[in-house]
Coordinates of C-alpha atoms in Angstrom, one line a residue:
X1 CA -21.7 5.8 -6.1
X2 CA -23.0 6.2 -9.6
X3 CA -23.5 2.9 -11.4
X4 CA -23.6 1.8 -15.0
X5 CA -26.1 -0.9 -15.6
X6 CA -25.5 -2.5 -19.0
X7 CA -22.7 -2.0 -21.5
X8 CA -20.8 1.1 -22.4
X9 CA -20.9 1.6 -26.1
X10 CA -17.4 1.1 -27.6
X11 CA -16.1 3.4 -30.3
X12 CA -16.5 2.0 -33.8
X13 CA -13.5 1.0 -36.0
X14 CA -14.0 4.1 -38.1
X15 CA -13.2 6.5 -35.2
X16 CA -10.5 4.3 -33.6
X17 CA -7.1 6.0 -33.8
X18 CA -4.3 3.8 -34.9
X19 CA -1.9 2.9 -32.0
X20 CA 1.5 4.6 -32.1
X21 CA 3.2 1.3 -31.2
X22 CA 2.2 -2.0 -32.8
X23 CA 3.5 -5.6 -33.1
X24 CA 5.6 -6.9 -35.9
X25 CA 6.7 -10.5 -35.3
X26 CA 8.8 -10.4 -32.1
X27 CA 9.3 -6.6 -32.3
X28 CA 7.4 -3.5 -31.2
X29 CA 7.3 -1.0 -34.1
X30 CA 6.2 2.6 -34.4
X31 CA 4.3 4.3 -37.3
X32 CA 7.6 4.7 -39.2
X33 CA 8.4 1.0 -39.0
X34 CA 11.2 1.6 -36.4
X35 CA 11.9 -1.0 -33.8
X36 CA 10.7 0.3 -30.5
X37 CA 12.0 -0.4 -27.0
X38 CA 9.5 0.4 -24.1
X39 CA 11.1 1.3 -20.8
X40 CA 9.5 2.7 -17.7
X41 CA 7.8 1.8 -14.4
X42 CA 4.7 0.4 -12.8
X43 CA 2.3 3.2 -11.6
X44 CA 1.7 2.3 -8.9
X45 CA 1.3 0.1 -5.8
X46 CA -0.8 2.9 -4.3
X47 CA -3.7 1.2 -6.2
X48 CA -3.5 -1.7 -3.8
X49 CA -4.3 0.6 -0.9
X50 CA -7.6 2.1 0.4
X51 CA -6.2 5.5 1.4
X52 CA -6.9 7.0 -2.0
X53 CA -9.8 4.9 -3.0
X54 CA -7.7 2.2 -4.7
X55 CA -6.5 4.8 -7.2
X56 CA -2.9 5.2 -8.1
X57 CA -3.0 8.8 -7.1
X58 CA -4.9 11.2 -4.9
X59 CA -5.9 13.2 -7.9
X60 CA -5.0 14.2 -11.5
X61 CA -2.6 16.8 -10.3
X62 CA -0.5 14.2 -8.5
X63 CA -0.7 11.9 -11.6
X64 CA 0.7 14.7 -13.7
X65 CA 3.4 15.5 -11.2
X66 CA 4.4 11.8 -11.2
X67 CA 4.5 11.7 -15.0
X68 CA 6.6 14.8 -15.4
X69 CA 9.0 13.6 -12.7
X70 CA 9.4 10.2 -14.3
X71 CA 10.0 11.9 -17.6
X72 CA 12.5 14.3 -16.2
X73 CA 14.4 12.0 -13.8
X74 CA 14.5 8.8 -16.0
X75 CA 13.6 9.7 -19.6
X76 CA 11.2 6.7 -19.5
X77 CA 8.6 6.3 -22.3
X78 CA 6.2 3.7 -20.8
X79 CA 4.0 3.1 -17.8
X80 CA 2.2 0.0 -16.6
X81 CA -0.9 1.5 -15.1
X82 CA -2.7 -0.4 -12.3
X83 CA -6.5 -1.0 -12.3
X84 CA -8.7 -2.4 -9.5
X85 CA -11.6 -4.9 -10.1
X86 CA -12.6 -4.2 -6.5
X87 CA -13.0 -0.5 -7.1
X88 CA -14.5 -0.8 -10.6
X89 CA -17.3 -3.3 -9.6
X90 CA -18.0 -2.9 -5.9
X91 CA -21.3 -4.8 -6.3
X92 CA -22.2 -7.4 -8.8
X93 CA -23.0 -6.0 -12.2
X94 CA -22.7 -2.4 -11.2
X95 CA -19.7 -0.3 -12.2
X96 CA -18.5 2.7 -10.1
X97 CA -18.4 5.5 -12.6
X98 CA -16.7 7.8 -10.1
X99 CA -13.8 5.4 -9.9
X100 CA -13.7 4.9 -13.7
X101 CA -13.7 8.7 -14.3
X102 CA -10.9 9.2 -11.8
X103 CA -8.7 6.4 -12.9
X104 CA -9.1 7.3 -16.6
X105 CA -8.2 10.9 -16.0
X106 CA -5.1 9.9 -14.1
X107 CA -4.0 7.5 -16.8
X108 CA -4.7 10.2 -19.4
X109 CA -2.2 12.5 -17.6
X110 CA 0.6 10.1 -18.6
X111 CA -0.6 9.8 -22.2
X112 CA -0.9 13.6 -22.4
X113 CA 2.8 14.1 -21.8
X114 CA 3.8 11.4 -24.2
X115 CA 4.0 8.1 -22.3
X116 CA 2.8 4.8 -23.8
X117 CA 0.3 3.3 -21.4
X118 CA -0.2 -0.4 -20.6
X119 CA -3.3 -1.0 -18.4
X120 CA -3.0 -3.8 -15.8
X121 CA -5.8 -5.5 -13.9
X122 CA -3.9 -6.0 -10.7
X123 CA -4.3 -8.6 -8.0
X124 CA -2.2 -10.1 -5.2
X125 CA -3.4 -12.9 -2.9
X126 CA -6.7 -12.7 -4.8
X127 CA -8.5 -10.1 -2.6
X128 CA -8.1 -7.8 0.4
X129 CA -11.3 -9.3 1.8
X130 CA -9.8 -12.7 2.6
X131 CA -7.8 -10.9 5.4
X132 CA -9.3 -9.7 8.7
X133 CA -8.3 -6.7 10.7
X134 CA -5.8 -8.7 12.7
X135 CA -4.1 -10.3 9.8
X136 CA -0.4 -10.2 9.2
X137 CA -0.8 -9.7 5.5
X138 CA -2.9 -7.8 2.9
X139 CA -4.3 -8.6 -0.5
X140 CA -5.9 -6.8 -3.4
X141 CA -8.0 -7.6 -6.4
X142 CA -11.5 -9.2 -6.3
X143 CA -14.4 -7.3 -4.7
X144 CA -15.9 -8.2 -1.4
X145 CA -19.1 -9.7 -2.9
X146 CA -17.0 -12.3 -4.6
X147 CA -15.2 -13.3 -1.4
X148 CA -18.3 -13.2 0.8
X149 CA -20.1 -15.8 -1.5
X150 CA -17.2 -18.2 -1.2
X151 CA -17.4 -19.1 2.5
X152 CA -13.7 -19.4 2.8
X153 CA -11.8 -20.5 5.9
X154 CA -10.1 -18.0 8.2
X155 CA -6.9 -17.1 6.4
X156 CA -3.6 -18.3 7.9
X157 CA -0.1 -18.6 6.4
X158 CA 1.4 -20.3 9.4
X159 CA 5.1 -19.4 9.9
X160 CA 5.4 -17.5 6.6
X161 CA 8.1 -14.9 6.6
X162 CA 7.4 -13.4 3.2
X163 CA 3.9 -12.4 1.9
X164 CA 4.3 -14.3 -1.3
X165 CA 4.3 -17.6 0.7
X166 CA 0.5 -17.1 1.1
X167 CA 0.1 -18.0 -2.6
X168 CA 1.0 -21.6 -1.8
X169 CA 0.5 -21.9 1.9
X170 CA -2.7 -20.0 2.8
X171 CA -5.7 -22.2 2.4
X172 CA -8.2 -19.3 1.9
X173 CA -6.0 -17.7 -0.8
X174 CA -5.6 -21.0 -2.6
X175 CA -9.2 -21.9 -2.5
X176 CA -10.5 -18.5 -3.7
X177 CA -8.0 -18.5 -6.5
X178 CA -8.9 -22.0 -7.6
X179 CA -12.6 -21.1 -7.5
X180 CA -12.0 -18.1 -9.8
X181 CA -10.4 -20.2 -12.5
X182 CA -13.3 -22.7 -12.2
X183 CA -16.1 -20.1 -12.1
X184 CA -17.3 -22.0 -9.1
X185 CA -19.1 -19.7 -6.7
X186 CA -20.7 -16.7 -8.5
X187 CA -19.5 -17.2 -12.0
X188 CA -16.6 -15.0 -10.9
X189 CA -14.4 -15.5 -13.9
X190 CA -17.2 -14.5 -16.2
X191 CA -18.0 -11.6 -13.9
X192 CA -14.4 -10.4 -14.1
X193 CA -14.4 -10.7 -17.9
X194 CA -17.6 -8.6 -18.1
X195 CA -16.2 -6.0 -15.8
X196 CA -13.0 -5.8 -17.8
X197 CA -15.0 -5.3 -21.0
X198 CA -16.9 -2.5 -19.3
X199 CA -13.8 -0.8 -18.0
X200 CA -12.0 -1.0 -21.3
X201 CA -15.0 0.3 -23.2
X202 CA -15.2 3.2 -20.7
X203 CA -11.5 4.0 -21.3
X204 CA -11.9 3.9 -25.0
X205 CA -15.0 6.1 -24.9
X206 CA -13.4 8.6 -22.5
X207 CA -9.9 9.0 -23.9
X208 CA -9.4 11.5 -26.7
X209 CA -8.1 10.0 -30.0
X210 CA -4.7 11.4 -29.3
X211 CA -4.6 9.8 -25.8
X212 CA -5.9 6.5 -27.0
X213 CA -3.2 6.3 -29.6
X214 CA -0.7 6.1 -26.7
X215 CA -2.5 3.0 -25.3
X216 CA -0.4 -0.2 -25.8
X217 CA -3.0 -2.7 -24.6
X218 CA -4.0 -4.4 -21.4
X219 CA -2.4 -7.0 -19.0
X220 CA -5.5 -9.0 -18.1
X221 CA -4.4 -10.6 -14.9
X222 CA -1.4 -9.9 -12.7
X223 CA 0.7 -12.9 -11.6
X224 CA -1.7 -15.8 -12.4
X225 CA -1.5 -19.0 -10.4
X226 CA -3.8 -22.0 -10.1
X227 CA -4.3 -21.9 -6.4
X228 CA -4.6 -25.6 -6.4
X229 CA -4.0 -28.0 -9.3
X230 CA -6.6 -30.5 -10.3
X231 CA -5.7 -34.2 -10.1
X232 CA -3.0 -35.0 -12.6
X233 CA -2.5 -31.3 -13.5
X234 CA 0.8 -29.4 -13.4
X235 CA 1.8 -25.9 -14.2
X236 CA 2.3 -26.6 -17.9
X237 CA -1.1 -28.3 -18.4
X238 CA -2.8 -25.6 -16.2
X239 CA -1.4 -22.9 -18.5
X240 CA -2.6 -24.8 -21.5
X241 CA -6.1 -25.9 -20.4
X242 CA -7.1 -23.1 -17.9
X243 CA -5.0 -20.0 -18.3
X244 CA -4.7 -19.8 -22.0
X245 CA -8.5 -20.2 -22.7
X246 CA -9.1 -17.4 -20.2
X247 CA -6.8 -15.1 -22.2
X248 CA -8.6 -16.0 -25.4
X249 CA -11.8 -14.9 -23.6
X250 CA -10.1 -11.7 -22.6
X251 CA -9.1 -11.2 -26.2
X252 CA -12.7 -11.4 -27.3
X253 CA -13.8 -9.0 -24.6
X254 CA -11.2 -6.5 -25.7
X255 CA -12.4 -6.8 -29.3
X256 CA -16.0 -6.1 -28.2
X257 CA -14.8 -3.1 -26.2
X258 CA -13.2 -1.4 -29.2
X259 CA -9.6 -2.7 -28.5
X260 CA -9.3 -5.0 -31.5
X261 CA -6.0 -3.3 -32.6
X262 CA -4.4 -3.5 -29.2
X263 CA -2.7 -6.7 -28.0
X264 CA -3.3 -8.5 -24.7
X265 CA -0.1 -8.6 -22.7
X266 CA -0.3 -12.0 -21.1
X267 CA 1.6 -13.4 -18.1
X268 CA 2.6 -17.0 -17.7
X269 CA 2.3 -18.9 -14.4
X270 CA 3.9 -16.6 -12.0
X271 CA 6.5 -19.1 -10.7
X272 CA 7.7 -20.0 -14.2
X273 CA 10.9 -18.1 -14.2
X274 CA 11.4 -17.6 -10.5
X275 CA 14.9 -18.5 -9.2
X276 CA 13.5 -20.6 -6.3
X277 CA 10.9 -22.6 -8.3
X278 CA 11.0 -25.6 -10.7
X279 CA 7.6 -25.0 -12.2
X280 CA 7.5 -25.2 -16.0
X281 CA 5.4 -22.9 -18.2
X282 CA 5.9 -19.9 -20.4
X283 CA 3.0 -21.0 -22.8
X284 CA 4.9 -24.0 -24.1
X285 CA 1.8 -25.3 -25.9
X286 CA 0.3 -22.1 -27.2
X287 CA 2.1 -22.0 -30.5
X288 CA 2.5 -18.6 -32.2
X289 CA 0.6 -16.0 -30.2
X290 CA 1.5 -12.7 -31.9
X291 CA 0.4 -10.2 -33.0
X292 CA -2.8 -10.4 -30.9
X293 CA -0.8 -11.2 -27.7
X294 CA 2.5 -10.0 -26.2
X295 CA 4.5 -12.1 -23.8
X296 CA 4.6 -10.2 -20.5
X297 CA 6.4 -12.2 -17.7
X298 CA 7.7 -10.9 -14.4
X299 CA 11.1 -11.5 -13.0
X300 CA 12.4 -11.1 -9.5
X301 CA 15.6 -12.8 -8.2
X302 CA 14.0 -14.6 -5.4
X303 CA 17.3 -16.1 -4.3
X304 CA 18.6 -12.6 -3.8
X305 CA 15.4 -11.4 -2.1
X306 CA 15.5 -14.4 0.3
X307 CA 19.0 -13.5 1.5
X308 CA 19.6 -17.2 2.2
X309 CA 19.9 -18.7 -1.3
X310 CA 22.2 -16.0 -2.5
X311 CA 25.0 -14.5 -0.4
X312 CA 26.9 -11.3 -1.4
X313 CA 26.2 -8.9 -4.3
X314 CA 25.4 -9.5 -7.9
X315 CA 28.2 -9.4 -10.4
X316 CA 28.6 -9.2 -14.2
X317 CA 25.9 -11.3 -15.9
X318 CA 24.1 -12.6 -12.9
X319 CA 20.7 -12.0 -14.5
X320 CA 21.7 -12.6 -18.1
X321 CA 20.5 -16.2 -18.3
X322 CA 17.0 -15.4 -16.9
X323 CA 16.4 -12.6 -19.4
X324 CA 17.9 -14.8 -22.1
X325 CA 15.1 -17.3 -21.3
X326 CA 12.6 -14.6 -21.8
X327 CA 14.1 -13.9 -25.2
X328 CA 13.9 -17.5 -26.1
X329 CA 10.2 -17.8 -25.2
X330 CA 9.5 -14.6 -27.2
X331 CA 11.1 -16.1 -30.2
X332 CA 9.2 -19.4 -29.8
X333 CA 5.9 -17.6 -29.3
X334 CA 6.4 -15.3 -32.3
X335 CA 5.5 -12.3 -30.1
X336 CA 7.4 -9.4 -28.5
X337 CA 8.3 -9.7 -24.8
X338 CA 7.9 -7.0 -22.2
X339 CA 9.1 -7.8 -18.7
X340 CA 6.1 -6.2 -16.9
X341 CA 7.7 -6.3 -13.5
X342 CA 11.2 -6.5 -12.2
X343 CA 13.2 -5.0 -9.4
X344 CA 14.6 -5.6 -5.9
X345 CA 13.6 -4.2 -2.4
X346 CA 15.1 -0.9 -1.4
X347 CA 14.3 -1.5 2.2
X348 CA 14.7 -4.6 4.4
X349 CA 17.4 -7.0 5.2
X350 CA 18.4 -7.7 1.6
X351 CA 18.2 -4.2 0.3
X352 CA 22.0 -3.9 0.3
X353 CA 21.8 -6.1 -2.8
X354 CA 19.5 -3.7 -4.7
X355 CA 22.2 -1.6 -6.5
X356 CA 23.9 -4.7 -8.0
X357 CA 20.8 -6.8 -8.6
X358 CA 19.0 -4.0 -10.4
X359 CA 22.1 -3.2 -12.4
X360 CA 22.3 -6.8 -13.5
X361 CA 18.6 -6.8 -14.4
X362 CA 19.0 -3.8 -16.7
X363 CA 22.1 -5.4 -18.1
X364 CA 19.9 -8.5 -18.9
X365 CA 17.3 -6.3 -20.6
X366 CA 19.9 -4.7 -22.8
X367 CA 21.7 -7.9 -23.9
X368 CA 21.8 -11.6 -23.2
X369 CA 25.6 -11.5 -22.9
X370 CA 27.7 -10.8 -19.9
X371 CA 29.8 -7.7 -20.1
X372 CA 32.9 -9.8 -20.3
X373 CA 31.5 -11.5 -23.4
X374 CA 30.0 -8.5 -25.2
X375 CA 32.7 -7.1 -27.3
X376 CA 34.1 -10.5 -28.4
X377 CA 30.7 -12.0 -29.3
X378 CA 28.3 -9.1 -29.9
X379 CA 26.5 -10.9 -32.7
X380 CA 24.9 -13.1 -30.0
X381 CA 23.7 -10.0 -28.0
X382 CA 20.1 -10.6 -28.9
X383 CA 17.2 -8.2 -29.0
X384 CA 16.9 -5.4 -26.5
X385 CA 14.0 -6.2 -24.1
X386 CA 11.3 -3.8 -23.1
X387 CA 10.4 -3.7 -19.4
X388 CA 8.7 -1.7 -16.6
X389 CA 10.3 -1.7 -13.2
X390 CA 8.4 -2.2 -10.0
X391 CA 7.6 0.5 -9.0
X392 CA 7.1 4.3 -9.1
X393 CA 5.1 5.6 -6.1
X394 CA 5.4 9.2 -5.2
X395 CA 3.9 8.6 -1.8
X396 CA 6.7 6.3 -0.8
X397 CA 7.3 6.5 3.0
X398 CA 4.4 9.0 3.4
X399 CA 1.4 6.7 3.3
X400 CA -1.5 6.7 5.8
X401 CA -3.0 3.2 5.2
X402 CA -5.1 1.5 7.8
X403 CA -4.0 -2.1 7.3
X404 CA -7.0 -4.2 6.5
X405 CA -9.1 -1.3 7.8
X406 CA -7.5 -1.5 11.3
X407 CA -7.2 1.9 12.8
X408 CA -4.6 0.6 15.2
X409 CA -2.3 -0.5 12.4
X410 CA -1.6 2.7 10.4
X411 CA 1.1 2.0 7.8
X412 CA 3.3 4.9 6.7
X413 CA 6.7 3.5 5.7
X414 CA 7.8 2.0 2.4
X415 CA 5.0 0.9 0.1
X416 CA 2.6 0.5 3.0
X417 CA 1.8 -3.0 1.7
X418 CA 3.1 -6.3 3.2
X419 CA 6.3 -4.7 4.3
X420 CA 7.5 -3.9 0.8
X421 CA 9.7 -1.0 -0.2
X422 CA 10.3 -0.9 -3.9
X423 CA 9.6 2.6 -5.1
X424 CA 12.3 4.3 -7.0
X425 CA 10.9 7.7 -6.3
X426 CA 9.7 9.7 -3.3
X427 CA 8.7 13.3 -2.5
X428 CA 10.8 15.5 -0.3
X429 CA 9.4 17.9 2.4
X430 CA 8.7 20.5 -0.3
X431 CA 6.8 18.0 -2.4
X432 CA 9.5 17.7 -5.1
X433 CA 10.2 14.2 -6.5
X434 CA 13.6 12.7 -6.1
X435 CA 15.2 9.4 -7.0
X436 CA 15.8 6.8 -4.2
X437 CA 18.2 4.9 -6.5
X438 CA 21.3 6.0 -8.3
X439 CA 20.3 8.2 -11.3
X440 CA 23.1 6.5 -13.3
X441 CA 21.1 3.2 -13.0
X442 CA 17.6 4.6 -13.9
X443 CA 18.3 7.5 -16.3
X444 CA 19.7 5.3 -19.0
X445 CA 20.8 5.3 -22.6
X446 CA 18.5 3.0 -24.5
X447 CA 17.5 2.6 -28.2
X448 CA 13.9 4.0 -28.1
X449 CA 13.4 3.7 -31.9
X450 CA 15.8 1.9 -34.3
X451 CA 15.3 2.5 -38.1
X452 CA 15.8 -1.1 -39.1
X453 CA 16.8 -4.0 -36.8
X454 CA 19.0 -3.9 -33.7
X455 CA 21.9 -6.2 -34.0
X456 CA 23.5 -5.5 -30.6
X457 CA 23.3 -3.0 -27.8
X458 CA 25.0 -2.6 -24.4
X459 CA 25.2 0.2 -21.8
X460 CA 27.9 0.5 -19.2
X461 CA 26.0 2.7 -16.7
X462 CA 28.8 2.7 -14.0
X463 CA 26.1 3.0 -11.3
X464 CA 27.3 2.8 -7.7
X465 CA 27.0 0.2 -5.0
X466 CA 27.4 2.7 -2.2
X467 CA 30.4 4.8 -3.4
X468 CA 31.9 2.1 -5.5
X469 CA 31.3 2.3 -9.3
X470 CA 30.3 -1.0 -10.9
X471 CA 32.0 -1.3 -14.3
X472 CA 31.2 -4.6 -16.0
X473 CA 31.7 -4.0 -19.7
X474 CA 35.3 -3.2 -20.4
X475 CA 36.3 -2.0 -23.9
X476 CA 39.0 -4.6 -25.0
X477 CA 42.6 -3.6 -25.4
X478 CA 42.4 -4.4 -29.1
X479 CA 40.4 -1.2 -29.5
X480 CA 42.8 1.3 -27.9
X481 CA 41.4 4.5 -29.5
X482 CA 37.9 3.4 -28.4
X483 CA 39.2 2.9 -24.9
X484 CA 40.6 6.4 -25.0
X485 CA 37.2 7.8 -26.1
X486 CA 35.4 6.0 -23.3
X487 CA 38.1 6.4 -20.7
X488 CA 36.4 5.8 -17.3
X489 CA 33.0 7.1 -18.3
X490 CA 29.6 5.7 -19.0
X491 CA 29.1 4.6 -22.5
X492 CA 26.6 2.9 -24.8
X493 CA 27.2 0.9 -28.0
X494 CA 24.5 0.3 -30.6
X495 CA 24.8 -1.7 -33.8
X496 CA 21.9 -1.9 -36.2
X497 CA 21.0 -2.9 -39.7
X498 CA 19.3 0.0 -41.5
X499 CA 15.7 0.0 -42.7
X500 CA 12.4 1.9 -42.3
X501 CA 11.1 4.9 -44.1
X502 CA 14.1 7.2 -43.6
X503 CA 13.2 8.3 -40.1
X504 CA 16.2 8.6 -37.8
X505 CA 17.3 6.1 -35.1
X506 CA 16.7 7.5 -31.7
X507 CA 18.8 6.8 -28.6
X508 CA 17.5 8.2 -25.3
X509 CA 20.2 10.1 -23.3
X510 CA 20.6 10.7 -19.6
X511 CA 20.5 14.2 -18.1
X512 CA 23.9 15.9 -18.1
X513 CA 25.4 13.3 -20.5
X514 CA 28.4 14.8 -22.3
X515 CA 27.7 13.0 -25.6
X516 CA 31.1 12.2 -27.1
X517 CA 29.9 10.3 -30.2
X518 CA 31.6 8.0 -32.7
X519 CA 29.4 6.8 -35.5
X520 CA 29.5 6.0 -39.2
X521 CA 26.3 8.0 -39.8
X522 CA 25.4 11.6 -39.4
X523 CA 23.7 12.6 -36.1
X524 CA 22.0 15.4 -34.2
X525 CA 22.0 15.8 -30.5
X526 CA 18.7 17.0 -29.0
X527 CA 17.7 17.5 -25.4
X528 CA 17.7 13.9 -23.9
X529 CA 18.0 12.1 -27.3
X530 CA 20.4 11.4 -30.1
X531 CA 19.1 11.2 -33.6
X532 CA 21.2 9.1 -36.1
X533 CA 20.3 9.6 -39.7
X534 CA 21.8 9.3 -43.2
X535 CA 21.9 5.5 -42.9
X536 CA 22.1 4.7 -46.6
X537 CA 20.7 1.6 -48.3
X538 CA 18.5 -0.8 -46.3
X539 CA 20.3 -3.6 -44.8
X540 CA 23.6 -1.7 -44.2
X541 CA 25.3 -2.3 -40.8
X542 CA 25.8 0.8 -38.8
X543 CA 27.1 1.7 -35.3
X544 CA 27.1 4.4 -32.7
X545 CA 29.2 4.8 -29.6
X546 CA 28.0 7.4 -27.2
X547 CA 30.2 8.2 -24.2
X548 CA 29.8 10.5 -21.2
X549 CA 33.3 11.7 -21.6
X550 CA 35.2 14.8 -22.5
X551 CA 35.8 14.7 -26.2
X552 CA 39.4 13.7 -27.0
X553 CA 41.4 15.1 -29.9
X554 CA 39.8 14.8 -33.4
X555 CA 42.5 12.4 -34.4
X556 CA 41.6 10.0 -31.6
X557 CA 37.9 10.2 -32.6
X558 CA 38.8 9.5 -36.2
X559 CA 41.0 6.5 -35.2
X560 CA 38.2 5.2 -33.0
X561 CA 35.8 5.4 -35.9
X562 CA 38.2 3.4 -38.1
X563 CA 38.6 0.8 -35.3
X564 CA 34.9 0.4 -34.8
X565 CA 34.2 0.2 -38.5
X566 CA 36.7 -2.7 -38.7
X567 CA 35.2 -4.3 -35.6
X568 CA 31.6 -4.0 -36.8
X569 CA 32.5 -5.4 -40.3
X570 CA 34.2 -8.4 -38.6
X571 CA 31.5 -9.0 -36.0
X572 CA 28.5 -8.5 -38.4
X573 CA 29.7 -9.6 -41.8

């Protein structure tokens, strides 16, 4: 191991390239002033494992393969890229430059092909070193020297049936987590902040100017939780008095590392918006946090995952309320929201719910309305949310992980971590990436860049639950020509108010989409995108319907355009 002793010199402001995506109020915007939606995946849970040195990939070639596959199979534009404190600082005050060089090169592979990159200092159950070779569970995060100094009890979760129960039931996990926030044993919170500053300075110094322009910012701490609350403390006061000051310290470290023009993507108490929890939070006392911070919660439907609290499959609007709450907190915080993790297991006893749950989650990202409500109340649709699904791991089902270093427990299936199986991708026997979920669900229409302000958006992906198409957003009978254009196909509808510098609005398009288009503006179809231009004076309401259907007669298209013009004028006066 080669170590760095002392700070890495950050780049100066004069040679710091401007980011391609910045914050404007509650919106992400690009250099043309267009409203940006960030969509993609977490890369990847492999960073939790030892088999490739706690790196997301075995090497840069695999990172590039993964990036190109994600681009080709899903048309995503963003990755949340996992970092390991354990790997970065294996001994106190000494940084592993071999790890830093490798992880930076792998992240650069995504930036080089055009992805926006959000770095994430990841942890689960605080550290792998709380667990022994015979443990039922695994952790990741803090280095061994932090855990060794704590003198924690032997870990045990009792009769836990899900790994997440360790967070509130495992005394060792709770105590180590509590100690971190209170800087109790080896000034571990301060050590983490110094490590983060060193890692970020290294990334900034190593990335080219073009690559660093694709860096969105950093998520400082994955799924924060108190461990134990102090006397009289609850989740809300813990966020206010412990977590938020920590994020302010992270913000200072980012500034010192040359990241002053990149926001910190901060997560609330991890149980805040869980469906099986009643904890409050969401930074209720933080005031306006933008533009230096972005709200980056996670969302999993724990009732659906449990298989007990939710029977059957998801239907229209199941997740709309949860994502509506994210929008409300974004507005109150004066900052954009990016749902940094969401998804549902693809293996295990509730995996049959995945097609409908994940569809409902994407529906919730697109609009706060149910499909049944959308056409009749589109003005209440709300902003389109950015999000990164958990997860994208090309090694899915092909791992070789010694669980907690135990050679008699070699994990190969799923994510090779606590029985999880979330990866939307895998490699076939020839090493070619393929989707493990319906391409209709993952390769989506979405408004990547809107010249002005999005007023409403929806996408009927008609993804399958088994062989059954799920169609939740019917075009109303009062729009018969629009119905004829859509027929039984996938379709998207965007309504926006024009603005910006004259650059076109861009809709991402799925592979093989037939692109029957009805709009009041001129447009150009490019490979995997639709460019809508000629929008006229700023503030004008415009629309675009994009269907995966065989184009009907010109007279039907013209009649649909007239219908939609009247509808848009009425819905958005």
